[in-house]
Coordinates of C-alpha atoms and ligand atoms in Angstrom, one line a residue:
X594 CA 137.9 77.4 56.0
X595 CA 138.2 79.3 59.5
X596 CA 139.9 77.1 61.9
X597 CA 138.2 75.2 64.6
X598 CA 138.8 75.1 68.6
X599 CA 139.7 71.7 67.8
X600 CA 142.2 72.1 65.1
X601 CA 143.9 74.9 67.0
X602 CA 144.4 73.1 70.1
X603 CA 145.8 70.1 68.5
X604 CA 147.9 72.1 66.4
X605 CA 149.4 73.5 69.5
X606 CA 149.6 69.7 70.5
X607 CA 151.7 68.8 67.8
X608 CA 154.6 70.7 69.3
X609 CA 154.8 68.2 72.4
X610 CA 154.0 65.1 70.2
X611 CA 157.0 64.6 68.4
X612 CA 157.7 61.1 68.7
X613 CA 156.9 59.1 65.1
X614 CA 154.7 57.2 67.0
X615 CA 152.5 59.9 67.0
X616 CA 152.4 60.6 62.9
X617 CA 152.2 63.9 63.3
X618 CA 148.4 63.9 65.4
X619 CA 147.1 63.5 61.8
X620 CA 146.1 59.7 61.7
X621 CA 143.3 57.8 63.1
X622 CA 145.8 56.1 65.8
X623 CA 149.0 56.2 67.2
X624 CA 151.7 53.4 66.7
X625 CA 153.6 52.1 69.1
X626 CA 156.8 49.9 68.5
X627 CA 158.3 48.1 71.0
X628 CA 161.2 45.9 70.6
X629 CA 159.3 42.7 69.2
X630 CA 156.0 44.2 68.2
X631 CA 153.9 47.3 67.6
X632 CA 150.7 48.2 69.2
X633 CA 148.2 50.9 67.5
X634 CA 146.6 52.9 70.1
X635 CA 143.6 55.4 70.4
X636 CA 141.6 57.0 72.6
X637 CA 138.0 58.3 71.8
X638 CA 135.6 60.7 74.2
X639 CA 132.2 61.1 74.3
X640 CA 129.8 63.7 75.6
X641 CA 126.4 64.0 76.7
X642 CA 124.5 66.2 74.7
X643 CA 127.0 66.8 71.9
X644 CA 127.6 62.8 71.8
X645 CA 124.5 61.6 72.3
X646 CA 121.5 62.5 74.0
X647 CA 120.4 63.3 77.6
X648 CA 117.4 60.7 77.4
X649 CA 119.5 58.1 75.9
X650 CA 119.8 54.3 77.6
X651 CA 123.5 54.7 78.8
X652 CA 123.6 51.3 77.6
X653 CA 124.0 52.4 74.0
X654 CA 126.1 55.0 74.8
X655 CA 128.8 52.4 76.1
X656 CA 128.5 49.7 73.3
X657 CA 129.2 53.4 71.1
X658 CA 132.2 54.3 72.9
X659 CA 133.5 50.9 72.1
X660 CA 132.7 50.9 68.4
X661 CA 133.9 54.4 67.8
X662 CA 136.8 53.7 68.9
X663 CA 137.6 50.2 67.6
X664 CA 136.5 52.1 64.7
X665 CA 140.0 54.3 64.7
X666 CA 141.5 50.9 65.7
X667 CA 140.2 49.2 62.2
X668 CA 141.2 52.1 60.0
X669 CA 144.6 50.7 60.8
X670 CA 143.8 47.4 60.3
X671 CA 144.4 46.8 63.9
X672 CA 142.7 43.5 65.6
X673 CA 141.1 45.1 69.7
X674 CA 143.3 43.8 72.2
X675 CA 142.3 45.4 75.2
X676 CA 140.1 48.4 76.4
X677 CA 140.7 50.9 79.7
X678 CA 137.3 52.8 80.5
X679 CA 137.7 56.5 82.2
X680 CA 134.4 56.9 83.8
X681 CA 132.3 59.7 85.3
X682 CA 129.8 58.3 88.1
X683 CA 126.3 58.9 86.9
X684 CA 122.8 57.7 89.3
X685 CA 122.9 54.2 90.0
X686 CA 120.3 53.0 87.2
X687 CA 122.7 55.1 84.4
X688 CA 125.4 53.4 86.0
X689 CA 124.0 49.7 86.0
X690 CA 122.8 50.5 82.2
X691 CA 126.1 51.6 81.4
X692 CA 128.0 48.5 82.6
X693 CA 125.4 46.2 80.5
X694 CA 126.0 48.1 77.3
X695 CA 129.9 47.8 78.1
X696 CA 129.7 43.9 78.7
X697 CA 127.6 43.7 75.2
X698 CA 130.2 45.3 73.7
X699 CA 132.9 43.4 74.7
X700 CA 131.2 40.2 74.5
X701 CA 130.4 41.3 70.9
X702 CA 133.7 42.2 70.0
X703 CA 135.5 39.7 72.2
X704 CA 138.0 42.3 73.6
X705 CA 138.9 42.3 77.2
X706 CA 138.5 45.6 79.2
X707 CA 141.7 45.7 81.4
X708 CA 140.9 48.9 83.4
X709 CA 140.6 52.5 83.5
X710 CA 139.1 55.3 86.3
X711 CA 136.6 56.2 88.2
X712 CA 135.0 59.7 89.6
X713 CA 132.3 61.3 90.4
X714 CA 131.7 64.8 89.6
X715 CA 129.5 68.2 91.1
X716 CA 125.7 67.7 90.6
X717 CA 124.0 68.8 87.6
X718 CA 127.7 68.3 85.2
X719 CA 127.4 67.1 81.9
X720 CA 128.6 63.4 82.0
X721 CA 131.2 62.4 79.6
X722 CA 133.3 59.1 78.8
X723 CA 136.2 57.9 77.4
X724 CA 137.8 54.7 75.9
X725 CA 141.9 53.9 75.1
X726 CA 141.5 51.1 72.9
X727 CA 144.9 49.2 71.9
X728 CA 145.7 47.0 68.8
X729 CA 147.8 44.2 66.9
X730 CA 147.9 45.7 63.5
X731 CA 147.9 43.4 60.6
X732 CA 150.9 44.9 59.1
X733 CA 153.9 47.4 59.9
X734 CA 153.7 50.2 59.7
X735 CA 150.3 50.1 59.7
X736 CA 148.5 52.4 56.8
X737 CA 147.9 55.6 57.5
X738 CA 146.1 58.4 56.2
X739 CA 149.3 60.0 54.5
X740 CA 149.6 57.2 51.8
X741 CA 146.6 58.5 48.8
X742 CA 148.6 58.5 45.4
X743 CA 147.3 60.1 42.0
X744 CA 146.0 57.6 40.1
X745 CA 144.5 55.4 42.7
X746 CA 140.9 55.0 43.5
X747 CA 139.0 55.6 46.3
X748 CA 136.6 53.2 47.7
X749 CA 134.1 53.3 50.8
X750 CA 132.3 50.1 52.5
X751 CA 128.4 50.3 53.9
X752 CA 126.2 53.5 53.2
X753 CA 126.7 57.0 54.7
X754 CA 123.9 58.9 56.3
X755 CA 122.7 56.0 58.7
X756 CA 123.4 57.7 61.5
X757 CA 121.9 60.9 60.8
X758 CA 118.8 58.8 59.8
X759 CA 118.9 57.4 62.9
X760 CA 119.3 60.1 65.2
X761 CA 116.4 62.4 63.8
X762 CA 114.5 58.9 63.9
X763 CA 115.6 59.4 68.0
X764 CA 114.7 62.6 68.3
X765 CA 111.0 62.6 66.7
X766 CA 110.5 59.3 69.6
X767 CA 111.0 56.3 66.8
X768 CA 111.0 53.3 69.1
X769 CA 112.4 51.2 65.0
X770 CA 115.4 49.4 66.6
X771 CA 116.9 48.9 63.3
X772 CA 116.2 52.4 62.4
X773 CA 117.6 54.1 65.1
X774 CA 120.7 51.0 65.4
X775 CA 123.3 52.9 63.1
X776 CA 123.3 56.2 65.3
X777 CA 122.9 53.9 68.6
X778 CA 125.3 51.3 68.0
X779 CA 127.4 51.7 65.1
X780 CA 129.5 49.0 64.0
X781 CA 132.7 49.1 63.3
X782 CA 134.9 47.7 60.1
X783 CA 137.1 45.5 62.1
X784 CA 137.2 42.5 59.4
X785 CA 137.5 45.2 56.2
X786 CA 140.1 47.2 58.1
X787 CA 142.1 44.0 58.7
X788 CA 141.6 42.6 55.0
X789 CA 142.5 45.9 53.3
X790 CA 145.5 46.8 55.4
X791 CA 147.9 45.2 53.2
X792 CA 147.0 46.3 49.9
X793 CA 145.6 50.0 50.9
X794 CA 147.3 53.1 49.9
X795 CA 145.6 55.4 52.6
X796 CA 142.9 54.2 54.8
X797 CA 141.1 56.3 57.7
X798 CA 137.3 55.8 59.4
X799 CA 134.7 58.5 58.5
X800 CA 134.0 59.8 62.0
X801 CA 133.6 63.3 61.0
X802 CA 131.9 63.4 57.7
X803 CA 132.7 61.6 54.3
X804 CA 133.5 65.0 52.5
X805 CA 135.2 66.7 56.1
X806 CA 137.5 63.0 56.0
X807 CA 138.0 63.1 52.5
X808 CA 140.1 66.5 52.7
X809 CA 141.6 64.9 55.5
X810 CA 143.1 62.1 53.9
X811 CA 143.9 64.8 50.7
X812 CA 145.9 67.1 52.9
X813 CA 147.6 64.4 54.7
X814 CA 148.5 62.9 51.8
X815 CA 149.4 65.5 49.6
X816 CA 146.7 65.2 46.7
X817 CA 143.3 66.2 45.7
X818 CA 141.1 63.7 45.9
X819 CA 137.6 63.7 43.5
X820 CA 134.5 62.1 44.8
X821 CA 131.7 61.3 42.2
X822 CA 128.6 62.4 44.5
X823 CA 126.3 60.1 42.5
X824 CA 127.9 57.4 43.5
X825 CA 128.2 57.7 46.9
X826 CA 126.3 54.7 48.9
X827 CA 123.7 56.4 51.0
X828 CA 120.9 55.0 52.9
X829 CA 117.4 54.9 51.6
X830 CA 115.7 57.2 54.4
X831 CA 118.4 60.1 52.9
X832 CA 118.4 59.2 49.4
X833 CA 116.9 63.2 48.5
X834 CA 119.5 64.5 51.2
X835 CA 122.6 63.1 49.9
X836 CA 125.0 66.1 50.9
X837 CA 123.7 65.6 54.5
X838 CA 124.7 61.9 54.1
X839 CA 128.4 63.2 53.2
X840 CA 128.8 66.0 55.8
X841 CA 127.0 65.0 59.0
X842 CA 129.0 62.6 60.4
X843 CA 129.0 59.3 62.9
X844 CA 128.8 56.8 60.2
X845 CA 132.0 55.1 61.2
X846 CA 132.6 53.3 57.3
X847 CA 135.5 53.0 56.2
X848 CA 137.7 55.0 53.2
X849 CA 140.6 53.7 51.6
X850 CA 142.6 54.1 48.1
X851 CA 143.7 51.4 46.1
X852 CA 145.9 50.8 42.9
X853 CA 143.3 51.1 39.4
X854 CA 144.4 47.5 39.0
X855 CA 142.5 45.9 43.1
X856 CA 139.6 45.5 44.4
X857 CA 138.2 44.9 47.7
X858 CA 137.3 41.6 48.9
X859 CA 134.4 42.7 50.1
X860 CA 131.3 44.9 50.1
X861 CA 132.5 48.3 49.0
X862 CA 132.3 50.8 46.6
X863 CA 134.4 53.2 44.3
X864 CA 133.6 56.6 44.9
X865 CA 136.2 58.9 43.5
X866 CA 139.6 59.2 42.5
X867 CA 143.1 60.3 43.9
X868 CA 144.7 63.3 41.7
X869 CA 148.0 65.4 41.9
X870 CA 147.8 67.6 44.2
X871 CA 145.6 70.9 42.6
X872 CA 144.1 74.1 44.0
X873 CA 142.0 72.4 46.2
X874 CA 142.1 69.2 48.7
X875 CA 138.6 67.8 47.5
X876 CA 136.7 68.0 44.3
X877 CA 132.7 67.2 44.3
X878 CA 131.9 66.0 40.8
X879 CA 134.6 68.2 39.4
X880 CA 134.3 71.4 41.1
X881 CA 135.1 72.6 45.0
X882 CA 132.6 72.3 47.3
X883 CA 130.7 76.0 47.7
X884 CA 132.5 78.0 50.2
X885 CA 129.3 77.6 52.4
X886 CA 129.1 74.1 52.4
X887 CA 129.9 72.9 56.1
X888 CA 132.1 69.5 55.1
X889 CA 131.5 67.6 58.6
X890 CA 131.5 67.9 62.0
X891 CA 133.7 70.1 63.6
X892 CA 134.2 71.0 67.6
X893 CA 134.5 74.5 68.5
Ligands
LIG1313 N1 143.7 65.9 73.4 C1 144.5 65.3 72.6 N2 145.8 65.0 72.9 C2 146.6 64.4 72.1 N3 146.3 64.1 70.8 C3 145.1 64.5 70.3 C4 144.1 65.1 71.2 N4 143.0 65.3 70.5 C5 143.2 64.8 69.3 N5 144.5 64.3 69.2 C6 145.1 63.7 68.0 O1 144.8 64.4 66.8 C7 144.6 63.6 65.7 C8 143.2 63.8 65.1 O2 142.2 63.5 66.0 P1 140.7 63.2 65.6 O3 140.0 63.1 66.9 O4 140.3 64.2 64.6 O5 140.9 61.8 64.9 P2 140.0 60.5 65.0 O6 140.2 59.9 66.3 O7 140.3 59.7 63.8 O8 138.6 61.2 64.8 P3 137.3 60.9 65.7 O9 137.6 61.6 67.0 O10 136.3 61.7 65.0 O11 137.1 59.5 65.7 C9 144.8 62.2 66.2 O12 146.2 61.9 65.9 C10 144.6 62.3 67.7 O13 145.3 61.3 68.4
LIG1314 C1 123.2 64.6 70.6 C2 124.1 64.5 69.4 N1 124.1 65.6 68.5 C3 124.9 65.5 67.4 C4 125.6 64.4 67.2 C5 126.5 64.4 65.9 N2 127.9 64.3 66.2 C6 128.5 64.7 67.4 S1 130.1 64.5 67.4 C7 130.1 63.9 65.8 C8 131.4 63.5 65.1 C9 132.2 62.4 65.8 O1 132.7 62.9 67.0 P1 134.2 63.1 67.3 O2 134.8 63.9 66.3 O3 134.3 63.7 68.7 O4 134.8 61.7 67.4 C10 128.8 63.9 65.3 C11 128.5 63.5 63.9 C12 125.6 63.4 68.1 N3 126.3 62.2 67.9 N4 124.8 63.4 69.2
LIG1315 MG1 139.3 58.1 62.9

C-alpha cells in the first residue's frame, strides 16, 4: 500500500518521540507516568470540510471533538479527567453554538474542561479544532495496540457503518436525528473500554476504518489477524454495503482481542481471529483484501 502524507510525517515524528511514553506513535494515546500515578493522554483535531461539514451546527461539531477523542482515551481504558480546547474564532453565532455543544459534552461525560487557546485567523480560512484529553487508566500499563496474540479472538462492540449512514443521510438534507446522531455525535466506549482493560490482549478505537484498524493492530502487534466479514455487526441502512461499513470510517467502536477461554461483559461481538504472523497483516474471510480495496480513511 503507497504510503500516506500522514504516515510519512509521523514516521519522521517518531525520530523526536523517543520517550516510552510515547509507544512508539503507534497507539491510540500516550502514557504518562509520574512518580505515584500515570496519566494517558491524546490529542484529536478536526477540520471543516474534511471533519465535518461547512453547514453543520458547530454545536455538534464540539460534542464530536469530545467523543472522538475520549474515544482514544477509552481504548485504553482510561476514565476523562480533564479536557484543554485549542480554538479558532469563528462568527459570533458559530461561536455561541460551539460553546453549547462543548457544555453538552462535558455535562454528558462529566469531564471538566481546564483550558486551552484562542485565535482568530485571516477571513475566508477553513476553521479547525482541537482537543487534549487526559486520563486515569484502569490499569498499568494500560493496553495497547501491540498486545494481539495467535490464538486469541477478536471482538468489536456496537455496529460499524453508522456514521457513514449518517452522514449521506446529512448530505441528501435528512433532518432524522437518530439517523444522522452516529456521524453527528458519536459516542464513545468509555464504560467497555474501562471493563475490558484488564483482561484485553490489544485494544484500540476504530477511528479510521474497521479493516484500515484491523492491520493496525496486526502490524503493531506482530500477527495477522482474520476477520469473518459475515459477521461483522453493521447497521441496517448498510446491510448491502457491508465493505463500506468496514472501510469508511468515524464509527468510534471499539476492537479488542481476548483469550478463546473470555468473554466480554457486555454487548459485543466476535469477529475474527488473531494468527501467527503470515504474508499478510489482515485476512478477509481467508484471503487478502484486493489490492484495490481502499482499507479506511487515510490523510494525504
Ligand atoms: N502531529 C503529531 N505529533 C505527534 N504525534 C502524532 C502526531 N500525529 C499523530 N501522532 C501520533 O501518531 C500515532 C497515530 O495517530 P492516529 O491519529 O492515527 O491515532 P488515533 O488518534 O488513534 O487515530 P484517530 O486520529 O483516527 O483518532 C499516535 O501515537 C499519535 O499520537
Ligand atoms: C465532511 C466529511 N467528509 C468525510 C468525513 C469522513 N472522515 C473524515 S476524517 C475520518 C477518519 C477519522 O479522522 P482522523 O483520522 O483525523 O481522526 C473520516 C471517516 C467526515 N467526517 N466529514
Ligand atoms: Mg484511536
Amino acid at each position: 500500500m503507497r504510503e500516506s502524507g500522514e504516515e510519512r510525517f509521523i514516521a519522521a515524528l517518531r525520530a523526536i518521540a523517543t520517550s516510552p511514553g510515547a509507544r512508539g506513535l503507534a497507539d491510540d494515546a500516550a502514557e504518562l507516568r509520574l512518580t505515584n500515578t500515570t496519566l494517558v493522554v491524546t490529542h484529536d483535531m478536526m477540520v471543516e470540510g474534511v471533519h465535518w461539514l461547512p453547514e453543520q451546527d458547530a454545536a455538534d461539531v464540539a460534542y464530536k471533538l469530545v467523543a472522538v477523542n475520549l474515544s482514544d482515551l477509552a481504548a485504553k481504558g482510561a476514565m476523562p479527567q480533564a479536557l484543554l480546547l485549542g480554538y479558532m474564532l469563528g462568527d459570533a453565532d458559530w461561536d455561541a453554538r460551539f460553546a453549547q455543544g462543548l457544555a453538552d459534552a462535558v455535562e454528558a461525560f462529566g469531564v471538566p474542561l481546564l483550558g486551552g487557546d484562542t485565535v482568530s485567523t485571516p477571513a475566508g480560512s477553513a476553521r479547525s479544532v482541537g482537543l487534549t484529553a487526559i486520563g486515569r487508566p484502569a490499569v498499568v500499563p494500560a493496553p495497547s495496540r501491540t498486545d494481539a496474540r495467535p490464538g486469541q479472538a477478536l471482538w468489536v462492540t456496537g455496529e460499524l457503518g453508522g456514521a457513514l449512514a449518517g452522514f449521506e443521510a446529512m448530505q441528501a438534507g435528512s433532518a432524522d436525528a437518530a439517523l444522522t446522531r452516529p456521524f453527528r455525535r458519536p459516542d464513545p466506549r468509555i464504560e467497555e473500554g474501562l471493563a475490558i482493560a484488564p483482561m484485553a490482549g490489544a485494544t484500540m478505537d476504530v477511528s479510521d476504518g474497521l479493516l484500515l484498524d484491523a492491520a493496525r493492530m496486526a502490524e503493531a502487534s506482530g500477527t495477522t489477524i482474520a476477520i469473518d466479514s459475515a459477521a461483522v455487526p453493521v447497521c441496517a441502512a448498510l446491510a448491502d454495503r457491508r465493505i463500506d461499513a468496514m472501510t469508511w470510517g468515524d464509527d468510534y467502536e471499539l476492537l479488542f482481542t481476548l483469550p478463546e477461554s473470555k468473554e466480554p461483559s457486555f454487548a459485543a461481538t466476535r469477529i475474527g481471529t488473531v494468527l501467527p504472523r503470515g504474508d499478510h497483516r489482515l485476512l478477509l474471510d481467508g484471503e487478502p483484501p484486493a489490492t484495490q480495496t481502499r482499507l479506511g480513511y487515510r490523510h494525504g
